Tab-separated table of N, CA and C in Angstrom:
chain	number	residue	atom	x	y	z
A	37	UNK	N	163.635	225.878	173.600
A	37	UNK	CA	163.802	224.520	173.967
A	37	UNK	C	164.257	224.420	175.455
A	38	UNK	N	163.687	223.461	176.090
A	38	UNK	CA	164.016	223.279	177.532
A	38	UNK	C	165.347	222.564	177.665
A	39	UNK	N	166.326	222.954	178.374
A	39	UNK	CA	167.555	222.377	178.471
A	39	UNK	C	167.939	222.074	179.943
A	40	UNK	N	168.507	220.918	180.213
A	40	UNK	CA	168.830	220.571	181.505
A	40	UNK	C	170.421	220.464	181.671
A	41	UNK	N	170.923	221.295	182.544
A	41	UNK	CA	172.373	221.539	182.659
A	41	UNK	C	172.827	220.838	183.945
A	42	UNK	N	173.693	219.870	183.906
A	42	UNK	CA	174.258	219.282	185.176
A	42	UNK	C	175.127	220.310	185.776
A	43	UNK	N	175.182	220.305	187.101
A	43	UNK	CA	175.985	221.218	187.857
A	43	UNK	C	176.229	220.539	189.322
A	44	UNK	N	176.850	221.416	190.143
A	44	UNK	CA	176.997	221.045	191.502
A	44	UNK	C	176.683	222.293	192.312
A	45	UNK	N	176.658	222.189	193.600
A	45	UNK	CA	176.395	223.409	194.437
A	45	UNK	C	177.487	224.406	194.332
A	46	UNK	N	178.707	223.927	194.049
A	46	UNK	CA	179.824	224.888	193.856
A	46	UNK	C	179.612	225.629	192.522
A	47	UNK	N	179.268	224.851	191.509
A	47	UNK	CA	178.989	225.384	190.208
A	47	UNK	C	177.799	226.412	190.281
A	48	UNK	N	176.766	226.145	190.984
A	48	UNK	CA	175.651	227.026	191.148
A	48	UNK	C	176.088	228.313	191.826
A	49	UNK	N	176.993	228.222	192.858
A	49	UNK	CA	177.481	229.375	193.525
A	49	UNK	C	178.256	230.200	192.588
A	50	UNK	N	179.151	229.627	191.752
A	50	UNK	CA	179.895	230.375	190.828
A	50	UNK	C	178.993	231.078	189.775
A	51	UNK	N	177.940	230.401	189.338
A	51	UNK	CA	176.923	230.998	188.413
A	51	UNK	C	176.236	232.156	188.983
A	52	UNK	N	175.715	231.982	190.266
A	52	UNK	CA	175.069	233.107	190.911
A	52	UNK	C	175.944	234.271	191.156
A	53	UNK	N	177.196	234.051	191.426
A	53	UNK	CA	178.141	235.151	191.726
A	53	UNK	C	178.509	235.822	190.402
A	54	UNK	N	178.806	235.083	189.402
A	54	UNK	CA	179.257	235.714	188.068
A	54	UNK	C	178.086	236.256	187.309
A	55	UNK	N	176.869	235.696	187.458
A	55	UNK	CA	175.689	236.154	186.707
A	55	UNK	C	175.546	235.218	185.448
A	56	UNK	N	176.329	234.258	185.330
A	56	UNK	CA	176.110	233.353	184.081
A	56	UNK	C	176.582	231.979	184.374
A	57	UNK	N	176.134	231.025	183.589
A	57	UNK	CA	176.513	229.614	183.687
A	57	UNK	C	177.476	229.468	182.513
A	58	UNK	N	178.700	229.009	182.854
A	58	UNK	CA	179.702	228.950	181.811
A	58	UNK	C	180.902	228.325	182.398
A	59	UNK	N	181.983	228.176	181.669
A	59	UNK	CA	182.286	228.671	180.333
A	59	UNK	C	181.615	227.844	179.266
A	60	UNK	N	181.460	228.406	178.090
A	60	UNK	CA	180.946	227.581	176.939
A	60	UNK	C	182.123	226.804	176.216
A	61	UNK	N	181.827	225.783	175.566
A	61	UNK	CA	180.566	225.150	175.386
A	61	UNK	C	180.064	224.394	176.602
A	62	UNK	N	178.892	224.349	176.834
A	62	UNK	CA	178.236	223.593	177.935
A	62	UNK	C	177.597	222.380	177.542
A	63	UNK	N	178.010	221.278	178.111
A	63	UNK	CA	177.279	220.049	177.886
A	63	UNK	C	175.896	220.044	178.583
A	64	UNK	N	174.943	219.594	177.933
A	64	UNK	CA	173.605	219.650	178.538
A	64	UNK	C	172.702	218.569	177.911
A	65	UNK	N	171.524	218.473	178.372
A	65	UNK	CA	170.513	217.432	177.983
A	65	UNK	C	169.260	218.018	177.697
A	66	UNK	N	168.491	217.435	176.695
A	66	UNK	CA	167.193	217.984	176.258
A	66	UNK	C	166.460	216.866	175.546
A	67	UNK	N	165.155	217.109	175.228
A	67	UNK	CA	164.381	216.303	174.547
A	67	UNK	C	164.716	216.411	173.111
A	68	UNK	N	165.549	215.470	172.564
A	68	UNK	CA	166.063	215.496	171.229
A	68	UNK	C	165.319	214.582	170.302
A	69	UNK	N	165.442	214.636	169.082
A	69	UNK	CA	164.756	213.702	168.154
A	69	UNK	C	165.140	212.223	168.531
A	70	UNK	N	166.410	212.022	168.795
A	70	UNK	CA	166.900	210.639	169.157
A	70	UNK	C	166.212	210.128	170.389
A	71	UNK	N	166.045	210.976	171.351
A	71	UNK	CA	165.337	210.590	172.622
A	71	UNK	C	163.858	210.250	172.323
A	72	UNK	N	163.225	211.123	171.526
A	72	UNK	CA	161.787	210.886	171.146
A	72	UNK	C	161.702	209.616	170.429
A	73	UNK	N	162.635	209.252	169.546
A	73	UNK	CA	162.534	207.987	168.839
A	73	UNK	C	162.788	206.744	169.698
A	74	UNK	N	163.663	206.968	170.704
A	74	UNK	CA	163.943	205.722	171.576
A	74	UNK	C	162.712	205.595	172.574
A	75	UNK	N	162.156	206.692	173.002
A	75	UNK	CA	160.892	206.611	173.916
A	75	UNK	C	159.700	206.870	173.081
A	76	UNK	N	159.433	206.140	172.034
A	76	UNK	CA	158.338	206.493	171.059
A	76	UNK	C	156.974	206.651	171.735
A	77	UNK	N	156.777	205.861	172.835
A	77	UNK	CA	155.465	205.786	173.438
A	77	UNK	C	155.315	206.842	174.639
A	78	UNK	N	156.375	207.650	174.865
A	78	UNK	CA	156.385	208.531	176.011
A	78	UNK	C	155.746	209.803	175.673
A	79	UNK	N	155.141	210.432	176.670
A	79	UNK	CA	154.585	211.805	176.460
A	79	UNK	C	155.836	212.795	176.803
A	80	UNK	N	155.509	214.106	176.688
A	80	UNK	CA	156.487	215.120	176.823
A	80	UNK	C	157.003	215.117	178.272
A	81	UNK	N	156.159	214.933	179.224
A	81	UNK	CA	156.584	214.871	180.635
A	81	UNK	C	157.597	213.816	180.894
A	82	UNK	N	157.363	212.584	180.273
A	82	UNK	CA	158.270	211.487	180.498
A	82	UNK	C	159.525	211.716	179.858
A	83	UNK	N	159.580	212.399	178.605
A	83	UNK	CA	160.763	212.609	177.917
A	83	UNK	C	161.586	213.700	178.674
A	84	UNK	N	160.931	214.687	179.218
A	84	UNK	CA	161.638	215.725	180.027
A	84	UNK	C	162.296	215.065	181.219
A	85	UNK	N	161.599	214.104	181.871
A	85	UNK	CA	162.187	213.437	182.947
A	85	UNK	C	163.374	212.596	182.637
A	86	UNK	N	163.337	212.055	181.481
A	86	UNK	CA	164.531	211.237	180.960
A	86	UNK	C	165.719	212.072	180.730
A	87	UNK	N	165.498	213.352	180.216
A	87	UNK	CA	166.539	214.353	179.997
A	87	UNK	C	167.049	214.865	181.337
A	88	UNK	N	166.120	215.121	182.279
A	88	UNK	CA	166.596	215.504	183.627
A	88	UNK	C	167.441	214.406	184.330
A	89	UNK	N	167.055	213.203	184.191
A	89	UNK	CA	167.710	212.102	184.738
A	89	UNK	C	169.139	211.942	184.146
A	90	UNK	N	169.209	212.197	182.851
A	90	UNK	CA	170.529	212.067	182.248
A	90	UNK	C	171.431	213.238	182.709
A	91	UNK	N	170.911	214.357	182.918
A	91	UNK	CA	171.679	215.536	183.490
A	91	UNK	C	172.091	215.282	184.917
A	92	UNK	N	171.233	214.623	185.664
A	92	UNK	CA	171.561	214.290	187.097
A	92	UNK	C	172.709	213.234	187.089
A	93	UNK	N	172.652	212.269	186.113
A	93	UNK	CA	173.824	211.290	186.052
A	93	UNK	C	175.178	212.084	185.747
A	94	UNK	N	175.008	213.039	184.740
A	94	UNK	CA	176.209	213.788	184.435
A	94	UNK	C	176.751	214.614	185.540
A	95	UNK	N	175.829	215.063	186.485
A	95	UNK	CA	176.236	215.723	187.671
A	95	UNK	C	177.173	214.974	188.571
A	96	UNK	N	176.969	213.618	188.540
A	96	UNK	CA	177.851	212.741	189.396
A	96	UNK	C	179.323	212.911	188.809
A	97	UNK	N	179.486	213.021	187.534
A	97	UNK	CA	180.877	213.201	187.003
A	97	UNK	C	181.470	214.525	187.349
A	98	UNK	N	180.606	215.602	187.442
A	98	UNK	CA	181.102	216.907	187.933
A	98	UNK	C	181.503	216.868	189.419
A	99	UNK	N	180.758	216.096	190.159
A	99	UNK	CA	181.110	215.864	191.523
A	99	UNK	C	182.489	215.202	191.698
A	100	UNK	N	182.675	214.195	190.811
A	100	UNK	CA	183.969	213.465	190.865
A	100	UNK	C	185.130	214.355	190.494
A	101	UNK	N	184.901	215.353	189.646
A	101	UNK	CA	185.944	216.279	189.258
A	101	UNK	C	186.155	217.370	190.332
A	102	UNK	N	185.216	217.529	191.317
A	102	UNK	CA	185.319	218.519	192.280
A	102	UNK	C	185.052	217.854	193.718
A	103	UNK	N	186.140	217.178	194.197
A	103	UNK	CA	186.008	216.367	195.409
A	103	UNK	C	185.515	217.258	196.608
A	104	UNK	N	185.867	218.552	196.691
A	104	UNK	CA	185.352	219.397	197.762
A	104	UNK	C	183.910	219.854	197.719
A	105	UNK	N	183.193	219.537	196.615
A	105	UNK	CA	181.830	219.920	196.414
A	105	UNK	C	180.941	219.085	197.296
A	106	UNK	N	179.860	219.695	197.749
A	106	UNK	CA	178.862	218.944	198.572
A	106	UNK	C	178.320	217.762	197.805
A	107	UNK	N	178.189	216.569	198.284
A	107	UNK	CA	177.770	215.449	197.478
A	107	UNK	C	176.234	215.548	197.224
A	108	UNK	N	175.881	216.461	196.423
A	108	UNK	CA	174.374	216.585	196.008
A	108	UNK	C	174.439	216.953	194.539
A	109	UNK	N	173.623	216.195	193.748
A	109	UNK	CA	173.460	216.430	192.336
A	109	UNK	C	172.697	217.733	192.146
A	110	UNK	N	173.034	218.432	191.190
A	110	UNK	CA	172.368	219.668	190.824
A	110	UNK	C	172.028	219.695	189.283
A	111	UNK	N	170.809	220.025	188.908
A	111	UNK	CA	170.446	220.138	187.509
A	111	UNK	C	169.746	221.580	187.483
A	112	UNK	N	170.242	222.411	186.594
A	112	UNK	CA	169.581	223.689	186.397
A	112	UNK	C	168.883	223.666	184.981
A	113	UNK	N	167.615	224.197	185.106
A	113	UNK	CA	166.732	224.079	183.929
A	113	UNK	C	166.615	225.420	183.342
A	114	UNK	N	166.868	225.517	182.008
A	114	UNK	CA	166.777	226.830	181.323
A	114	UNK	C	166.039	226.575	179.991
A	115	UNK	N	165.373	227.708	179.520
A	115	UNK	CA	164.685	227.624	178.265
A	115	UNK	C	165.523	228.569	177.371
A	116	UNK	N	165.917	227.969	176.179
A	116	UNK	CA	166.735	228.637	175.284
A	116	UNK	C	166.105	228.479	173.872
A	117	UNK	N	166.508	229.497	172.974
A	117	UNK	CA	166.088	229.401	171.603
A	117	UNK	C	166.606	228.113	170.987
A	118	UNK	N	165.982	227.502	170.119
A	118	UNK	CA	166.437	226.224	169.513
A	118	UNK	C	167.818	226.464	168.861
A	119	UNK	N	168.115	227.544	168.309
A	119	UNK	CA	169.308	227.821	167.550
A	119	UNK	C	170.529	227.871	168.535
A	120	UNK	N	170.276	228.086	169.794
A	120	UNK	CA	171.353	228.104	170.821
A	120	UNK	C	171.803	226.748	171.198
A	121	UNK	N	171.164	225.746	170.800
A	121	UNK	CA	171.395	224.395	171.215
A	121	UNK	C	171.857	223.472	170.023
A	122	UNK	N	172.892	222.831	170.080
A	122	UNK	CA	173.429	221.960	169.096
A	122	UNK	C	173.208	220.484	169.559
A	123	UNK	N	172.580	219.703	168.777
A	123	UNK	CA	172.403	218.339	169.096
A	123	UNK	C	173.727	217.540	168.922
A	124	UNK	N	174.033	216.793	169.907
A	124	UNK	CA	175.235	215.916	169.916
A	124	UNK	C	174.821	214.570	169.390
A	125	UNK	N	175.729	213.916	168.540
A	125	UNK	CA	175.408	212.544	168.221
A	125	UNK	C	175.443	211.602	169.410
A	126	UNK	N	174.634	210.647	169.352
A	126	UNK	CA	174.656	209.698	170.489
A	126	UNK	C	176.027	209.174	170.787
A	127	UNK	N	176.468	208.964	172.066
A	127	UNK	CA	177.712	208.495	172.425
A	127	UNK	C	177.428	207.128	173.055
A	128	UNK	N	177.985	206.111	172.348
A	128	UNK	CA	177.787	204.734	172.866
A	128	UNK	C	178.386	204.447	174.198
A	129	UNK	N	179.321	205.299	174.604
A	129	UNK	CA	179.965	205.168	175.960
A	129	UNK	C	179.036	205.625	177.015
A	130	UNK	N	178.041	206.415	176.652
A	130	UNK	CA	177.132	206.949	177.651
A	130	UNK	C	175.923	205.948	177.765
A	131	UNK	N	175.129	206.029	178.819
A	131	UNK	CA	173.955	205.275	178.913
A	131	UNK	C	172.872	205.768	177.857
A	132	UNK	N	171.739	205.053	177.797
A	132	UNK	CA	170.753	205.287	176.759
A	132	UNK	C	170.311	206.748	176.780
A	133	UNK	N	169.840	207.195	177.922
A	133	UNK	CA	169.312	208.591	178.028
A	133	UNK	C	170.416	209.558	177.809
A	134	UNK	N	171.584	209.345	178.392
A	134	UNK	CA	172.691	210.320	178.272
A	134	UNK	C	173.009	210.571	176.783
A	135	UNK	N	173.263	209.452	176.075
A	135	UNK	CA	173.664	209.641	174.690
A	135	UNK	C	172.616	210.229	173.831
A	136	UNK	N	171.308	209.789	174.009
A	136	UNK	CA	170.255	210.221	173.125
A	136	UNK	C	169.832	211.607	173.544
A	137	UNK	N	170.018	212.079	174.698
A	137	UNK	CA	169.585	213.452	175.093
A	137	UNK	C	170.668	214.468	175.032
A	138	UNK	N	171.846	214.051	174.706
A	138	UNK	CA	173.034	215.003	174.789
A	138	UNK	C	172.854	216.153	173.815
A	139	UNK	N	173.050	217.375	174.277
A	139	UNK	CA	173.149	218.559	173.449
A	139	UNK	C	174.302	219.408	173.893
A	140	UNK	N	174.634	220.443	173.204
A	140	UNK	CA	175.709	221.346	173.650
A	140	UNK	C	175.197	222.788	173.465
A	141	UNK	N	175.485	223.637	174.457
A	141	UNK	CA	175.102	225.042	174.374
A	141	UNK	C	176.416	225.840	174.075
A	142	UNK	N	176.320	226.578	173.008
A	142	UNK	CA	177.523	227.267	172.507
A	142	UNK	C	177.936	228.542	173.305
A	143	UNK	N	177.101	229.069	174.047
A	143	UNK	CA	177.449	230.341	174.688
A	143	UNK	C	177.102	230.260	176.178
A	144	UNK	N	177.762	231.048	177.058
A	144	UNK	CA	177.404	231.140	178.481
A	144	UNK	C	175.864	231.521	178.569
A	145	UNK	N	175.291	231.009	179.674
A	145	UNK	CA	173.805	231.315	179.875
A	145	UNK	C	173.644	232.320	181.021
A	146	UNK	N	172.980	233.471	180.818
A	146	UNK	CA	172.748	234.360	181.890
A	146	UNK	C	171.893	233.657	182.950
A	147	UNK	N	172.155	233.846	184.221
A	147	UNK	CA	171.428	233.194	185.239
A	147	UNK	C	169.879	233.590	185.246
A	148	UNK	N	169.500	234.725	184.594
A	148	UNK	CA	168.233	235.014	184.468
A	148	UNK	C	167.349	234.126	183.620
A	149	UNK	N	168.031	233.201	182.890
A	149	UNK	CA	167.441	232.156	181.994
A	149	UNK	C	167.052	230.965	182.850
A	150	UNK	N	167.497	230.862	183.999
A	150	UNK	CA	167.162	229.696	184.816
A	150	UNK	C	165.743	229.728	185.234
A	151	UNK	N	165.038	228.554	184.911
A	151	UNK	CA	163.540	228.555	185.287
A	151	UNK	C	163.380	227.834	186.540
A	152	UNK	N	164.245	226.837	186.850
A	152	UNK	CA	164.216	226.037	188.076
A	152	UNK	C	165.512	225.346	188.367
A	153	UNK	N	165.597	224.832	189.612
A	153	UNK	CA	166.720	223.954	189.891
A	153	UNK	C	166.244	222.726	190.536
A	154	UNK	N	166.972	221.637	190.391
A	154	UNK	CA	166.677	220.384	190.959
A	154	UNK	C	167.883	219.897	191.682
A	155	UNK	N	167.728	219.588	192.914
A	155	UNK	CA	168.893	219.331	193.794
A	155	UNK	C	168.545	218.151	194.751
A	156	UNK	N	169.538	217.279	195.029
A	156	UNK	CA	169.397	216.232	195.973
A	156	UNK	C	169.158	216.793	197.380
A	157	UNK	N	168.271	216.133	198.164
A	157	UNK	CA	168.070	216.364	199.596
A	157	UNK	C	169.454	216.050	200.269
A	158	UNK	N	169.751	216.734	201.310
A	158	UNK	CA	171.072	216.447	202.121
A	158	UNK	C	171.059	214.949	202.544
A	159	UNK	N	169.925	214.382	202.773
A	159	UNK	CA	169.892	212.934	203.188
A	159	UNK	C	170.480	211.968	202.135
A	160	UNK	N	170.591	212.385	200.921
A	160	UNK	CA	171.101	211.574	199.864
A	160	UNK	C	172.696	211.503	199.834
A	161	UNK	N	173.334	212.293	200.603
A	161	UNK	CA	174.655	212.500	200.576
A	161	UNK	C	175.524	211.165	200.508
A	162	UNK	N	175.214	210.302	201.381
A	162	UNK	CA	176.025	209.059	201.481
A	162	UNK	C	175.925	208.319	200.205
A	163	UNK	N	174.698	208.100	199.642
A	163	UNK	CA	174.490	207.424	198.389
A	163	UNK	C	175.269	208.142	197.232
A	164	UNK	N	175.082	209.445	197.204
A	164	UNK	CA	175.653	210.184	196.064
A	164	UNK	C	177.217	210.056	196.183
A	165	UNK	N	177.804	210.119	197.381
A	165	UNK	CA	179.173	209.976	197.602
A	165	UNK	C	179.649	208.583	197.095
A	166	UNK	N	178.850	207.537	197.506
A	166	UNK	CA	179.263	206.161	196.998
A	166	UNK	C	179.139	206.084	195.474
A	167	UNK	N	178.161	206.739	194.907
A	167	UNK	CA	177.923	206.675	193.450
A	167	UNK	C	179.205	207.314	192.740
A	168	UNK	N	179.561	208.513	193.242
A	168	UNK	CA	180.780	209.198	192.705
A	168	UNK	C	182.038	208.327	192.783
A	169	UNK	N	182.205	207.727	193.938
A	169	UNK	CA	183.401	206.908	194.147
A	169	UNK	C	183.353	205.655	193.254
A	170	UNK	N	182.161	205.198	192.876
A	170	UNK	CA	182.014	203.978	191.975
A	170	UNK	C	182.109	204.319	190.536
A	171	UNK	N	182.100	205.586	190.126
A	171	UNK	CA	182.045	205.930	188.692
A	171	UNK	C	183.127	205.260	187.837
A	172	UNK	N	184.418	205.323	188.281
A	172	UNK	CA	185.404	204.794	187.478
A	172	UNK	C	185.247	203.253	187.162
A	173	UNK	N	184.899	202.541	188.300
A	173	UNK	CA	184.723	201.062	188.055
A	173	UNK	C	183.491	200.801	187.229
A	174	UNK	N	182.449	201.595	187.411
A	174	UNK	CA	181.256	201.500	186.597
A	174	UNK	C	181.526	201.698	185.135
A	175	UNK	N	182.350	202.723	184.862
A	175	UNK	CA	182.669	203.001	183.460
A	175	UNK	C	183.600	201.900	182.859
A	176	UNK	N	184.329	201.172	183.733
A	176	UNK	CA	185.018	200.087	183.180
A	176	UNK	C	184.265	198.746	183.062
A	177	UNK	N	182.930	198.790	183.425
A	177	UNK	CA	182.097	197.670	183.165
A	177	UNK	C	181.795	196.885	184.431
A	178	UNK	N	182.231	197.314	185.629
A	178	UNK	CA	181.996	196.526	186.838
A	178	UNK	C	180.500	196.682	187.192
A	179	UNK	N	179.693	195.612	187.122
A	179	UNK	CA	178.357	195.623	187.389
A	179	UNK	C	177.912	196.100	188.816
A	180	UNK	N	178.762	195.646	189.764
A	180	UNK	CA	178.337	196.075	191.161
A	180	UNK	C	178.567	197.624	191.272
A	181	UNK	N	179.601	198.129	190.626
A	181	UNK	CA	179.825	199.553	190.720
A	181	UNK	C	178.666	200.259	189.937
A	182	UNK	N	178.207	199.648	188.846
A	182	UNK	CA	177.178	200.348	188.070
A	182	UNK	C	175.819	200.378	188.950
A	183	UNK	N	175.630	199.320	189.640
A	183	UNK	CA	174.503	199.170	190.624
A	183	UNK	C	174.599	200.347	191.638
A	184	UNK	N	175.763	200.523	192.144
A	184	UNK	CA	175.945	201.664	193.071
A	184	UNK	C	175.632	203.046	192.492
A	185	UNK	N	176.120	203.199	191.280
A	185	UNK	CA	175.855	204.489	190.607
A	185	UNK	C	174.421	204.584	190.280
A	186	UNK	N	173.761	203.622	189.787
A	186	UNK	CA	172.346	203.600	189.546
A	186	UNK	C	171.516	203.872	190.769
A	187	UNK	N	172.101	203.487	191.955
A	187	UNK	CA	171.480	203.701	193.221
A	187	UNK	C	171.194	205.181	193.592
A	188	UNK	N	172.056	205.999	193.064
A	188	UNK	CA	171.729	207.436	193.175
A	188	UNK	C	170.401	207.849	192.763
A	189	UNK	N	169.902	207.197	191.586
A	189	UNK	CA	168.642	207.581	191.114
A	189	UNK	C	167.512	207.125	191.968
A	190	UNK	N	167.806	206.498	193.019
A	190	UNK	CA	166.684	206.156	194.045
A	190	UNK	C	166.307	207.369	194.890
A	191	UNK	N	167.069	208.421	194.679
A	191	UNK	CA	166.799	209.751	195.317
A	191	UNK	C	166.182	210.627	194.338
A	192	UNK	N	165.002	211.127	194.505
A	192	UNK	CA	164.370	212.120	193.591
A	192	UNK	C	164.983	213.476	193.957
A	193	UNK	N	165.327	214.211	192.898
A	193	UNK	CA	165.799	215.503	193.017
A	193	UNK	C	164.615	216.486	193.473
A	194	UNK	N	164.866	217.290	194.451
A	194	UNK	CA	163.928	218.242	194.802
A	194	UNK	C	163.892	219.497	193.890
A	195	UNK	N	162.692	220.028	193.761
A	195	UNK	CA	162.487	221.197	192.834
A	195	UNK	C	162.608	222.489	193.649
A	196	UNK	N	163.370	223.437	193.036
A	196	UNK	CA	163.541	224.707	193.658
A	196	UNK	C	163.225	225.811	192.558
A	197	UNK	N	162.414	226.763	193.019
A	197	UNK	CA	162.220	227.966	192.225
A	197	UNK	C	163.460	228.811	192.179
A	198	UNK	N	163.570	229.633	191.169
A	198	UNK	CA	164.790	230.368	190.982
A	198	UNK	C	165.149	231.259	192.184
A	199	UNK	N	164.123	231.875	192.848
A	199	UNK	CA	164.427	232.761	193.918
A	199	UNK	C	164.869	231.924	195.167
A	200	UNK	N	164.716	230.560	195.232
A	200	UNK	CA	165.237	229.759	196.323
A	200	UNK	C	166.639	229.220	196.090
A	201	UNK	N	167.217	229.415	194.962
A	201	UNK	CA	168.474	228.784	194.633
A	201	UNK	C	169.608	229.353	195.498
A	202	UNK	N	169.604	230.608	195.756
A	202	UNK	CA	170.666	231.160	196.655
A	202	UNK	C	170.517	230.701	198.118
A	203	UNK	N	169.341	230.325	198.451
A	203	UNK	CA	169.132	229.707	199.841
A	203	UNK	C	169.848	228.391	199.962
A	204	UNK	N	170.006	227.580	198.880
A	204	UNK	CA	170.608	226.333	198.964
A	204	UNK	C	172.181	226.510	199.361
A	205	UNK	N	172.716	227.604	199.107
A	205	UNK	CA	174.130	227.852	199.326
A	205	UNK	C	174.451	228.286	200.709
A	206	UNK	N	173.448	228.541	201.560
A	206	UNK	CA	173.759	228.939	202.999
A	206	UNK	C	173.995	227.773	203.884
């Protein structure tokens, strides 16, 4: 199963140094039965993009928890056996994709399992910073703040091969 793990550049650095993504359990996103049902007309590529987008939104929360981290969303993509991934019930507090695509990984993941990384371009920093600052108000229902958070999605994440991930930390 292809799994999308929200992260930050600081989290990526820790994973590359330690050799694993952890600690477990790890919140993650994937093409789940609930996501398939919600996007019934979507093909696999569209479903995977929805799961990637959910992970990118979750990355904003990780950035809020780590104010010293560079304001760039990071999503690490791994392929895991189905039995390593537990489906989470949809969370009404999360957005549509987040709740429907939510999964949990029970064990740390060796960095060798990473198949790619998706990271914001440095030019997105101001919008990402604004989105992170707006998260609490957006969570409380402020529509203007939600618009700011949604604005982060105006920046496409750039794709990186595994051998390029360490270059991002320089």
